[in-house]
Short mmCIF file of C-alpha atoms in Angstrom, two decimals:
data_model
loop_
_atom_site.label_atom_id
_atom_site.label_comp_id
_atom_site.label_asym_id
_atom_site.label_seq_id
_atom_site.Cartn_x
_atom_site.Cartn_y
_atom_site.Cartn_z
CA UNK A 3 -47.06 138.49 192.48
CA UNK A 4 -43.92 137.11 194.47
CA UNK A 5 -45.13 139.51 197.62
CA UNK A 6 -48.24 137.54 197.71
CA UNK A 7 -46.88 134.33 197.06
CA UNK A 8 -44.28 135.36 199.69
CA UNK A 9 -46.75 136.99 201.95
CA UNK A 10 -49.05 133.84 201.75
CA UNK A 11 -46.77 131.81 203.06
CA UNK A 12 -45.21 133.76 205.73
CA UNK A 13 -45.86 132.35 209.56
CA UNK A 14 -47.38 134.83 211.13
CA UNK A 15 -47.25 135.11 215.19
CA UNK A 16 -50.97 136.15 215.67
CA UNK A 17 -52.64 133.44 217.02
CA UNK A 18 -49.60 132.63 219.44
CA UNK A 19 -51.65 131.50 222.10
CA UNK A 20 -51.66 134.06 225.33
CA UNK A 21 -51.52 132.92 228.56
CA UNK A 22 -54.69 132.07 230.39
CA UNK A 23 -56.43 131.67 226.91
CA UNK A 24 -58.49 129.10 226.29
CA UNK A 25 -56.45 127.65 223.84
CA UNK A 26 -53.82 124.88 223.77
CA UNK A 27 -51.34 124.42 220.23
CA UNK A 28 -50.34 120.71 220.12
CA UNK A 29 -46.96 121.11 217.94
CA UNK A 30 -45.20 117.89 215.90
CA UNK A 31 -42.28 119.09 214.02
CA UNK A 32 -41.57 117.22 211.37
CA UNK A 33 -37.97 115.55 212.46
CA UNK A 34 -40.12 112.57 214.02
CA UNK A 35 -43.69 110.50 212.33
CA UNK A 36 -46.36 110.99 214.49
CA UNK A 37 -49.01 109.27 214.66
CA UNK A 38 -51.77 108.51 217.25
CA UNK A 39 -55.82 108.27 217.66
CA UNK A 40 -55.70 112.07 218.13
CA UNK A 41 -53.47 113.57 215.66
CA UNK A 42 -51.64 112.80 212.55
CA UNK A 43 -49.38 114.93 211.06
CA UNK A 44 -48.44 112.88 207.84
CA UNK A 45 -44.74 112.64 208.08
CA UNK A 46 -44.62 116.18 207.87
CA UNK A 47 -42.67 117.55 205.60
CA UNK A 48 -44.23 121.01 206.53
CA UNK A 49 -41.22 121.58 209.14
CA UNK A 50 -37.88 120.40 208.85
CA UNK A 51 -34.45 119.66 210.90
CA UNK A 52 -31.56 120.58 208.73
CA UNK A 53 -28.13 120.25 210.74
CA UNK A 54 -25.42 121.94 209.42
CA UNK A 55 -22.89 120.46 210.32
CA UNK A 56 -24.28 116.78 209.65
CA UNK A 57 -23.82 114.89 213.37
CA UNK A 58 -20.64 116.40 214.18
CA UNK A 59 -20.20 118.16 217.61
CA UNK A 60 -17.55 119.41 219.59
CA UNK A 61 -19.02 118.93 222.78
CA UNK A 62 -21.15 115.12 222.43
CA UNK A 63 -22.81 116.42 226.17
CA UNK A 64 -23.56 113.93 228.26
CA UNK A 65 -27.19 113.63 227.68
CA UNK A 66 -27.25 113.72 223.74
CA UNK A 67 -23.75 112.38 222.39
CA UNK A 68 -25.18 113.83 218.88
CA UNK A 69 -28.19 111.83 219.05
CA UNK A 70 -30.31 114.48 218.96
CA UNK A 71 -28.40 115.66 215.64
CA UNK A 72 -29.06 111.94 214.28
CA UNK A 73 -32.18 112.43 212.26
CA UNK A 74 -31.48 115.75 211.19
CA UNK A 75 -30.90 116.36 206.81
CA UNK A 76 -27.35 116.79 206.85
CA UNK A 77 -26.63 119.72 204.78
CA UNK A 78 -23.04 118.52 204.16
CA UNK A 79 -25.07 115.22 201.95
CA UNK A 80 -26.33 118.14 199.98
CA UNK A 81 -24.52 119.19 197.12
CA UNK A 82 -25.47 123.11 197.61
CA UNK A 83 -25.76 125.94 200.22
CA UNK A 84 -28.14 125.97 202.98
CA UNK A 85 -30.68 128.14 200.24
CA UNK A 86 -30.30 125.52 197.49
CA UNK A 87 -31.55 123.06 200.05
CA UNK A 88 -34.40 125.30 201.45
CA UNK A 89 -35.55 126.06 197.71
CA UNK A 90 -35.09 122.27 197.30
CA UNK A 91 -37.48 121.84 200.11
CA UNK A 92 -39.67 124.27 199.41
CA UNK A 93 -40.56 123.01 196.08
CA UNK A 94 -41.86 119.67 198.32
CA UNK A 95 -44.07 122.05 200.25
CA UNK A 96 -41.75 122.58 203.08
CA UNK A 97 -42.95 125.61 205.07
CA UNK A 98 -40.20 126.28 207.67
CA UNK A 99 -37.12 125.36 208.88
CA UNK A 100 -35.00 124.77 212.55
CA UNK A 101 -31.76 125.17 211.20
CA UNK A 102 -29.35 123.23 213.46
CA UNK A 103 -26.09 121.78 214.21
CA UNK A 104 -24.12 120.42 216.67
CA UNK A 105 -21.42 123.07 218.70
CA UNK A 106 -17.63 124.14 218.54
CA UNK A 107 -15.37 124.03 221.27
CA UNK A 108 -17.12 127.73 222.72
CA UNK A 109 -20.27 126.09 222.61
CA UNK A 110 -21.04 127.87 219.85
CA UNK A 111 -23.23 126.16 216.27
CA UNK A 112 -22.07 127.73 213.41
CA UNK A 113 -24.03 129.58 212.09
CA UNK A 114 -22.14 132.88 210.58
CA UNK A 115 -21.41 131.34 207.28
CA UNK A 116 -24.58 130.42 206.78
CA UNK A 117 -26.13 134.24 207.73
CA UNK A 118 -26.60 135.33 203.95
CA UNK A 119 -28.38 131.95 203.06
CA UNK A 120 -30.91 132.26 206.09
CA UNK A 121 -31.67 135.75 205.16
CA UNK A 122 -32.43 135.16 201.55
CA UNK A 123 -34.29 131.77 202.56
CA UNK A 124 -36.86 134.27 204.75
CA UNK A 125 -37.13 137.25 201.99
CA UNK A 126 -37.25 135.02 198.56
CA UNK A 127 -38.85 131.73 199.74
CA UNK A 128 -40.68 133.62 203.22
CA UNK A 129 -39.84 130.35 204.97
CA UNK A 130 -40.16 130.45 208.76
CA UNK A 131 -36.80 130.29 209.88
CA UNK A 132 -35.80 128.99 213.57
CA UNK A 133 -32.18 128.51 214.73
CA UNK A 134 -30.22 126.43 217.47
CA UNK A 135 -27.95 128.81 218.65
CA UNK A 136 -25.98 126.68 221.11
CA UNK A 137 -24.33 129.28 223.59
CA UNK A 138 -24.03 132.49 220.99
CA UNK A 139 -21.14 135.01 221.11
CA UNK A 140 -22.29 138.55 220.36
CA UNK A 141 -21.18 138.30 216.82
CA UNK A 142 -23.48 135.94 215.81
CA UNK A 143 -26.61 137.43 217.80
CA UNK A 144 -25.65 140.66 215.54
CA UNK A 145 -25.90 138.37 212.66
CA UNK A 146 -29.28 136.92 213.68
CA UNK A 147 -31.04 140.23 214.44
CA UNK A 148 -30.80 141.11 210.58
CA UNK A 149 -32.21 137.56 209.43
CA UNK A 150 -35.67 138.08 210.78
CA UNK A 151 -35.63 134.23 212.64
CA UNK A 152 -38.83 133.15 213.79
CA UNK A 153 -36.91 132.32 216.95
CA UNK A 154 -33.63 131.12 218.59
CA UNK A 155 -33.57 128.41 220.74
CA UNK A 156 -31.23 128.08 223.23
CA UNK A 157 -30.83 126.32 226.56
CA UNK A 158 -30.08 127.94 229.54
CA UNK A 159 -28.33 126.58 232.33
CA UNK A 160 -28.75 127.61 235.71
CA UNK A 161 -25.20 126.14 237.21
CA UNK A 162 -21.67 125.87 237.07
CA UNK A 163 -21.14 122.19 237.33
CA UNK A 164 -23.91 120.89 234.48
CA UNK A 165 -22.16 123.58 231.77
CA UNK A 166 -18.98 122.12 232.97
CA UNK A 167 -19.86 118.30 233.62
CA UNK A 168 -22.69 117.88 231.35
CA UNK A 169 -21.98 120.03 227.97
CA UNK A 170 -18.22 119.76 228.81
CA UNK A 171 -18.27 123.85 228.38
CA UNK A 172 -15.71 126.22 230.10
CA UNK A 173 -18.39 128.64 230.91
CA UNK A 174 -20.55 130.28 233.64
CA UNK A 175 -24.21 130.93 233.90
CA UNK A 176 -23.58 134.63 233.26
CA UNK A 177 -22.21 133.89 229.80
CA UNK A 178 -26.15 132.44 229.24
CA UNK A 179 -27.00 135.15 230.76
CA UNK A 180 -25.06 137.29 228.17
CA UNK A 181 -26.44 135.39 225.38
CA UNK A 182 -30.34 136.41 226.61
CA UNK A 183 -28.94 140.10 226.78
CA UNK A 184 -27.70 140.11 223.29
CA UNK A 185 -30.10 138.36 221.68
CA UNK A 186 -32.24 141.36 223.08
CA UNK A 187 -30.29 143.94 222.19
CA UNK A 188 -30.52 143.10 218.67
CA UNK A 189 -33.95 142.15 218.69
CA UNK A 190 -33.43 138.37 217.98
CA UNK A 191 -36.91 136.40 218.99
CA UNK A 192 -35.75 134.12 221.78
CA UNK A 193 -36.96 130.90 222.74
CA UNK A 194 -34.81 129.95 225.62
CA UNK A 195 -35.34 126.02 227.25
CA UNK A 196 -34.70 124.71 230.27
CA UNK A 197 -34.15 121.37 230.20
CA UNK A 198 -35.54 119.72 234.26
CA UNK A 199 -33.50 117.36 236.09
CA UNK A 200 -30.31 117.80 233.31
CA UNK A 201 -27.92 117.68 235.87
CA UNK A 202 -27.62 113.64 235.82
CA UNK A 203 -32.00 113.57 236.54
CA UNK A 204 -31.37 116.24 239.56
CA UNK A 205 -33.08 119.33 239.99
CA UNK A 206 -29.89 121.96 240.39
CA UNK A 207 -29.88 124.98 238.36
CA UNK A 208 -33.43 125.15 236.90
CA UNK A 209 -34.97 127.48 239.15
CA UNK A 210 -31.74 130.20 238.43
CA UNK A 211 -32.32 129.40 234.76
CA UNK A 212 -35.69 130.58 235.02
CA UNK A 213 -34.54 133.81 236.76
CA UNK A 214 -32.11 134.52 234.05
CA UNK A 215 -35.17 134.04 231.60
CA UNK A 216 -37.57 136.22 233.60
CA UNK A 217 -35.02 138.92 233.40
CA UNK A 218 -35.10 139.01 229.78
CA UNK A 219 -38.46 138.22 228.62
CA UNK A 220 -38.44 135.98 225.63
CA UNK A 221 -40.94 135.25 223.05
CA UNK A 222 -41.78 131.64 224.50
CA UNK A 223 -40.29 129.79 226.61
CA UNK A 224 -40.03 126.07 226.41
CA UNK A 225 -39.90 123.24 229.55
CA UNK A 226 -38.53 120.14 228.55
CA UNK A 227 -37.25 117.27 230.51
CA UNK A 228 -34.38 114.66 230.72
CA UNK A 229 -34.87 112.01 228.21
CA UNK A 230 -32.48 108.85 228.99
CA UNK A 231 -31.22 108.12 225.33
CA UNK A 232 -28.94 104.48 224.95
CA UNK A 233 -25.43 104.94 224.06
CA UNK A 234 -25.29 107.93 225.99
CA UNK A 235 -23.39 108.64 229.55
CA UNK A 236 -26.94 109.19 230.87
CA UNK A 237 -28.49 106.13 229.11
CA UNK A 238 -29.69 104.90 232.65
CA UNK A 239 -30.36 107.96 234.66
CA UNK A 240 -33.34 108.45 236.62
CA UNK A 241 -35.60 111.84 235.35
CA UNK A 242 -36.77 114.26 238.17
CA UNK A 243 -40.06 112.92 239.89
CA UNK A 244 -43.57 113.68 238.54
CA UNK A 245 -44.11 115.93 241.73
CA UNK A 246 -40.98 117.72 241.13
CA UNK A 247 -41.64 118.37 237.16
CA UNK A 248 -45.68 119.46 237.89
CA UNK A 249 -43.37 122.03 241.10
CA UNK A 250 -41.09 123.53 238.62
CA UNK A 251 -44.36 123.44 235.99
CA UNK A 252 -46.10 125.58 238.10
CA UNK A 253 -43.36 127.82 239.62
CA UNK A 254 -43.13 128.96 235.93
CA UNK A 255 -46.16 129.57 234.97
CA UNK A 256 -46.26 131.75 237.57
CA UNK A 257 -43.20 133.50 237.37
CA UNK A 258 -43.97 134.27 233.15
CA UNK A 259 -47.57 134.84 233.33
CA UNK A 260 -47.47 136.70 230.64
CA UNK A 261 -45.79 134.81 228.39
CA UNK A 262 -46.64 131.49 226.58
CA UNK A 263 -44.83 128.56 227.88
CA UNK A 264 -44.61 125.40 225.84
CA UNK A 265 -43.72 121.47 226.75
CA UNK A 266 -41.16 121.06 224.23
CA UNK A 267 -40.25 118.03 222.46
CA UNK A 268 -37.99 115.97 224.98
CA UNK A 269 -39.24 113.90 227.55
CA UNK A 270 -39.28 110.50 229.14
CA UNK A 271 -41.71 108.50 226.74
CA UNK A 272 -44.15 105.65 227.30
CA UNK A 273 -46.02 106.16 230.95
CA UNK A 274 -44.51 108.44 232.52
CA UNK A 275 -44.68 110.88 229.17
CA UNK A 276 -48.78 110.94 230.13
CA UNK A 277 -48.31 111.99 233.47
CA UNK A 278 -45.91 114.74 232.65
CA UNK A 279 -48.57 116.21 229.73
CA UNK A 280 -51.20 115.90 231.72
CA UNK A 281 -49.15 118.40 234.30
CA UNK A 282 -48.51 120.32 231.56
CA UNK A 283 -52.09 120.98 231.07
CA UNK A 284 -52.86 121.27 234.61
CA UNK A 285 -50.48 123.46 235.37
CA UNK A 286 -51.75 125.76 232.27
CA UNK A 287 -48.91 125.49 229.82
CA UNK A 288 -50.02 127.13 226.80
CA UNK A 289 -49.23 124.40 224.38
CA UNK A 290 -47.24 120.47 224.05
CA UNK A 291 -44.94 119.33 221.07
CA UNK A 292 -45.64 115.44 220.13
CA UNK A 293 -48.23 115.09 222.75
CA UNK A 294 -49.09 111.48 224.39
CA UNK A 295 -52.19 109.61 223.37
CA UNK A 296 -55.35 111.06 224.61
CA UNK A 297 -53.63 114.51 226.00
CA UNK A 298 -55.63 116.24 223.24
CA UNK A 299 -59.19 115.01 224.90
CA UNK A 300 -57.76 115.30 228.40
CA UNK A 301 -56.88 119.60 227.02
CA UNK A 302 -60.90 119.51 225.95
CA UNK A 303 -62.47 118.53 228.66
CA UNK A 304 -60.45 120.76 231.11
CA UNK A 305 -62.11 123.50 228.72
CA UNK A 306 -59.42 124.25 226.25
CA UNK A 307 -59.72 124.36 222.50
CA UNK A 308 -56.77 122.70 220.65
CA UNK A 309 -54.98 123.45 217.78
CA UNK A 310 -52.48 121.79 215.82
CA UNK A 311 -49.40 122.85 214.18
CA UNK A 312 -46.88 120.68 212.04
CA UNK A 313 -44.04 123.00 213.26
CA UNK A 314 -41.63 123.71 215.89
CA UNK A 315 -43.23 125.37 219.53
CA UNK A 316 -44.47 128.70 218.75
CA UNK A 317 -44.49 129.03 215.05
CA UNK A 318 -48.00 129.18 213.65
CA UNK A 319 -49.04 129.43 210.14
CA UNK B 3 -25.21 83.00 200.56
CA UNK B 4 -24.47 83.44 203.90
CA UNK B 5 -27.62 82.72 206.20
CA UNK B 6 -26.88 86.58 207.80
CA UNK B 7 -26.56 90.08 206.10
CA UNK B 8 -24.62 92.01 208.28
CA UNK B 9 -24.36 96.07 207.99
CA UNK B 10 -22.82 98.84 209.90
CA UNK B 11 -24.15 102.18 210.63
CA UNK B 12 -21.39 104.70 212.43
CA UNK B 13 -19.59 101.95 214.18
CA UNK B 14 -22.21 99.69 215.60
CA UNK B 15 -22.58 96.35 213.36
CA UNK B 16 -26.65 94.79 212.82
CA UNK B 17 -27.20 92.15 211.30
CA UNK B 18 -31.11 90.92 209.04
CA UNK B 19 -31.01 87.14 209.09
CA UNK B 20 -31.73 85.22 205.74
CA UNK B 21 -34.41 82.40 207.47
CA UNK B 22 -37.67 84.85 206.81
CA UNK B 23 -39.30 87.42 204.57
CA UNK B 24 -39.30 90.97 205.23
CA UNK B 25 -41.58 94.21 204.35
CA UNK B 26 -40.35 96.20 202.07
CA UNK B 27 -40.91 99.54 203.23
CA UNK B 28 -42.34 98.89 207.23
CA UNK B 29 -39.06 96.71 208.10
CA UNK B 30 -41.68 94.04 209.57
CA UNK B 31 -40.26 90.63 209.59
CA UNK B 32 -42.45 87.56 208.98
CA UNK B 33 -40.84 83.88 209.95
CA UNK B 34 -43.04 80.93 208.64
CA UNK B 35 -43.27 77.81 211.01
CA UNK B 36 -44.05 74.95 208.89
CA UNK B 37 -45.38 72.70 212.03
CA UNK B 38 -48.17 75.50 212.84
CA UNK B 39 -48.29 77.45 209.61
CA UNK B 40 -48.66 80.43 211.60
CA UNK B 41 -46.08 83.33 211.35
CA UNK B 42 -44.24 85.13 213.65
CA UNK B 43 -44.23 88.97 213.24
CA UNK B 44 -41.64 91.45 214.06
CA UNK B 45 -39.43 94.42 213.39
CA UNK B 46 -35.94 94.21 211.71
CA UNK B 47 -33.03 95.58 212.65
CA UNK B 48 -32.76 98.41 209.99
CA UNK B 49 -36.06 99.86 210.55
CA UNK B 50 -35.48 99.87 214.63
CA UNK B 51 -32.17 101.86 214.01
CA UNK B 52 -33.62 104.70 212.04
CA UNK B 53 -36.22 105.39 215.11
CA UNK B 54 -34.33 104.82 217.89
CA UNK B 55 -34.51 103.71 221.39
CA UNK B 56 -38.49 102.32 221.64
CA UNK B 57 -40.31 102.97 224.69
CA UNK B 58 -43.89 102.00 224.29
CA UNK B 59 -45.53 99.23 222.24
CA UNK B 60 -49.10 98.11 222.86
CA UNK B 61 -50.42 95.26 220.63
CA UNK B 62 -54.16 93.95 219.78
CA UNK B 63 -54.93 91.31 221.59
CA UNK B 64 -55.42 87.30 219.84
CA UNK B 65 -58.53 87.27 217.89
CA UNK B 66 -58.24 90.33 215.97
CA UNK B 67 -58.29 90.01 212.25
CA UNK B 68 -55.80 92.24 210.41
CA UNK B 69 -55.08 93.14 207.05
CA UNK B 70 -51.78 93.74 204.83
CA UNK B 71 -51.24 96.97 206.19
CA UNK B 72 -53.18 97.48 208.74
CA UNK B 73 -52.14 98.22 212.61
CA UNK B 74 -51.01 95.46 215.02
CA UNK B 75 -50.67 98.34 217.89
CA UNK B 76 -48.49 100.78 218.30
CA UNK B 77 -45.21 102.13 218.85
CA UNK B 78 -43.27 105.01 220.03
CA UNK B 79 -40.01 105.61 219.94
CA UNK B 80 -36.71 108.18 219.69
CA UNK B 81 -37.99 109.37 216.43
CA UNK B 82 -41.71 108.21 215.92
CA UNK B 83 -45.27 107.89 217.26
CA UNK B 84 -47.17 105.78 215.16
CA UNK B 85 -48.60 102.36 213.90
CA UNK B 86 -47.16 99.02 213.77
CA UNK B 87 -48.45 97.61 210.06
CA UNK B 88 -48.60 93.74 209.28
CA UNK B 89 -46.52 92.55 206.82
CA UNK B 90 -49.57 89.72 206.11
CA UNK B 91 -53.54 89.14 206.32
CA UNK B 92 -54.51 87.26 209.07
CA UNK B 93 -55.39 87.07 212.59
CA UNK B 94 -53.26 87.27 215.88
CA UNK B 95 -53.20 84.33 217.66
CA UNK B 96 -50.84 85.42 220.42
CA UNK B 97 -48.92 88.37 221.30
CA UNK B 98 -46.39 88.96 223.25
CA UNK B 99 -46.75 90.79 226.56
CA UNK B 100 -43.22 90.23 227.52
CA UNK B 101 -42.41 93.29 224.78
CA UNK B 102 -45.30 95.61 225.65
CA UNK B 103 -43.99 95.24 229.10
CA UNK B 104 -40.02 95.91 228.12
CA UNK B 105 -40.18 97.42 224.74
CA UNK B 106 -36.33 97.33 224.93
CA UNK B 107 -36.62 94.01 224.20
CA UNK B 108 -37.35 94.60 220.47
CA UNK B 109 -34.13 96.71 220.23
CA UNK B 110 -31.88 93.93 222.39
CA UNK B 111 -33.37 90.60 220.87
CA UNK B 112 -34.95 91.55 217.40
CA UNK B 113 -35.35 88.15 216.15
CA UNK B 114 -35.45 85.85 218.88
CA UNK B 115 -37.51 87.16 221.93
CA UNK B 116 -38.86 91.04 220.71
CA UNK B 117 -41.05 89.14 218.92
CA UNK B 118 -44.56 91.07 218.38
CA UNK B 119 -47.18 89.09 217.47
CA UNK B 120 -47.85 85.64 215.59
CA UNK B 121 -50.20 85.63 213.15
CA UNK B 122 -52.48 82.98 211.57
CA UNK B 123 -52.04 83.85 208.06
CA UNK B 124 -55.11 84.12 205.14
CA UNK B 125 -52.99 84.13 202.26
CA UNK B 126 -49.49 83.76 202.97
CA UNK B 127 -48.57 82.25 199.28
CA UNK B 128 -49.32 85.76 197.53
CA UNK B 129 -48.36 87.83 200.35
CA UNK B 130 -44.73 86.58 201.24
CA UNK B 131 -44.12 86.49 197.45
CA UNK B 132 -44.53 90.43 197.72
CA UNK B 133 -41.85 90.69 200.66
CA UNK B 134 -37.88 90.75 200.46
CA UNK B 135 -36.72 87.09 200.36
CA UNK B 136 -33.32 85.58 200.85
CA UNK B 137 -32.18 86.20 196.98
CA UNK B 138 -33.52 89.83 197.19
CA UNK B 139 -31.92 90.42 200.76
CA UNK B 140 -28.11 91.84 200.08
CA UNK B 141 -29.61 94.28 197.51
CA UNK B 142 -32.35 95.37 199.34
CA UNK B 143 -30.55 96.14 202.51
CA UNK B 144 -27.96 98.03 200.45
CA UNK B 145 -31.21 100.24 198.90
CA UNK B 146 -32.57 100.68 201.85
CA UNK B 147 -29.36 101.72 203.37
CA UNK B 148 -28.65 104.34 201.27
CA UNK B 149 -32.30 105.51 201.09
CA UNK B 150 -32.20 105.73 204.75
CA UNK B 151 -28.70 107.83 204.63
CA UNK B 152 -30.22 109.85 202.48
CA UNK B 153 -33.40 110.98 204.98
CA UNK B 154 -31.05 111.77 207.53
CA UNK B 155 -32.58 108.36 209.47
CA UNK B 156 -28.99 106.61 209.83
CA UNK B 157 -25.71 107.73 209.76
#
């Protein structure tokens, strides 16, 4: 009985939408309400952020200073291990779950102690389980490739002086590059990000980031772009131009045609967020998180059929 | 009482003043002019920190008729794409463009000039009686403080 009740609820990958399909997946995660004409996905509590280690990070980057951890269900407010909360949630009809955090000094979110947890949260709940990896250390990819993740996201950067000036990180591009190879090696779904115009709203090491990811083919990848946040070093920095996200939009669709490529979650909002979807969707991206108003219609009448999942890029139901 | 409750979250202080009513779940604030009788609508300080930096608002135009609950526009921001409800019944009798053009505005003047909308009310008496007033302010932001904490919404 607990195999089909486990069974029933596992994500399965099998509608994943493949490239030049005629099918788009419009994903909202449940970390943020969303709500427009087109799509409303009821506060989800389908999907959810945990971060475990609450908003603390050792690196507050440049473009985030933990805001992106702000939001989050701290797991240190929860009087239990990561699996007490997942049962928690699951008994509230939570389906999956991005476990997160912010990073240590290597760049690294702690995840190891929390390996036994995330293992028994996919075999005796059959949650979808996705991890933010933050720049891994072979260890930990190990660790992952026995938990049976959904997918770990990590973002790859394609130069010296972003790891260094933006995350504040005494690494290289090869030690990203590393992290794609072992996350390979032991079989750990990857869903790598680039993140356009990171480097202060400059195009610098996107295009190398993408040649890193081509050489190690991932499950998805996702695009995102610089999102100016307040009370951060890049509060008022200018994103890349609209001609300069569709460029990169394109160059990758090309250079992973075989493998679905998402418009994650970040982005500049209000106007310029329309423009950028609707490049998305020209450009043939196989699916948007949190989609502006009237993308959806704009998807069906350039002939695609839309679908909608209440869950982080990639992980379908 | 002190005409301001003041709260911090991390280390930046807000602050709800104690001149107007407030929703008690959307974080809509309603201030009653007694020359007009209309009331000015807009969002309190609380509710804008738990979803971030706003970046869109559009807002129906005067002449629309709204209920309790019902959507003045729309909003998105850090952490939410959605409707704007009304606090009150009534209809719109101006809105202001100056925040659909600089929705930082909300988040920089809350209660002065990120005003949304003002609203002709239908049945203000009944309605207001049903929001947070001053005596019910210092607990209420307390509950709502820790309910927020408690989401993951605030620090």
């Amino acid at each position: 009985m607990l195999f089909w009740w486990v069974l029933s609820r596992t994500p399965t990958l099998m509608t994943l939408p493949l490239p030049n399909s005629n099918e788009i997946i419009f994903h909202t995660p449940g970390f943020r309400g969303y709500k427009t004409d087109e799509h409303d996905n009821q506060g989800a509590e389908e999907f959810v952020s945990i971060s475990i280690t609450g908003t603390a990070c050792a690196l507050s980057c440049e473009h985030c200073n933990t805001k992106v951890l702000r939001g989050m269900t701290d797991l240190r407010r929860f009087d239990g291990s990561l699996y007490d909360l997942c049962e928690s949630l699951a008994g509230q009809g939570t389906r999956g779950v991005l476990i997160s955090g912010g990073s240590d000094p290597q760049g690294r979110v702690p995840l190891l102690p929390h390996i036994d947890d995330m293992k028994r949260v996919r075999t005796e709940l059959g949650m979808a389980v996705r991890v933010h990896v933050g720049l891994p250390d072979e260890e930990t990819c190990a660790a992952l490739g026995e938990v049976d993740v959904d997918g770990a996201m990590i973002d790859i950067i394609g130069h010296r002086d972003t790891i260094h000036e933006v995350y504040h990180l005494d690494a290289d591009p090869e030690d990203y590059e590393d992290a794609l190879s072992w996350m390979e090696k032991y079989k750990v779904p990857m869903v790598p990000h680039i993140v356009i115009g990171l480097h202060y709203g400059k195009m610098l090491g996107e295009d190398r980031a993408l040649e890193m990811i081509v050489r190690h083919p991932p499950k998805l990848l996702a695009l995102v772009v610089l999102m100016s946040m307040s009370k951060t070093a890049m509060a008022n920095v200018t994103p890349p131009s609209l001609s300069e996200i569709g460029a990169f939009f394109q160059k990758t669709r090309k250079a992973l045609p075989s493998t679905p490529v998402m418009l994650g979650c970040a982005r500049p909002m209000g106007d310029m967020k329309v423009e950028i979807d609707r490049l998305a969707v020209d450009a043939g991206l196989n699916g948007i998180a949190f989609p502006a108003n009237d993308i959806v219609e704009y998807a069906r009448q350039a002939g695609l059929r839309p679908q909608f999942v209440n869950a982080c890029c990639g992980v379908t139901w | 009482m002190s005409n301001t409750q003041e709260f911090k979250i991390g280390t930046d202080l807000y602050s709800i003043p104690a001149d107007r009513f407030y929703g008690r779940e959307n974080h809509m604030w309603a201030s009653f002019d007694h020359v007009t009788g209309n009331v000015t609508i807009g969002m309190d300080a609380l509710g804008l920190a738990a979803l971030g930096d706003l970046a869109y608002v559009s807002l129906q135009p005067a002449g629309t008729k709204v209920e309790r609950g019902e959507s003045l526009g729309t909003l998105e921001a850090a952490k939410m794409t959605g409707d704007l409800t009304s606090p009150i019944s009534g209809e719109i009798v101006e809105r202001n463009d100056l925040t659909v053009r600089n929705p930082a505005l909300v988040n920089q003047e809350t209660y002065t000039n990120g005003w949304l909308v003002v609203i002709k009310p239908s049945n203000w008496e009944n309605e207001s009686a049903q929001m947070v007033n001053v005596d019910e302010l210092p607990a209420w932001v307390d509950s709502e403080l820790k309910r927020y904490r408690q989401q993951g919404w605030i620090d």
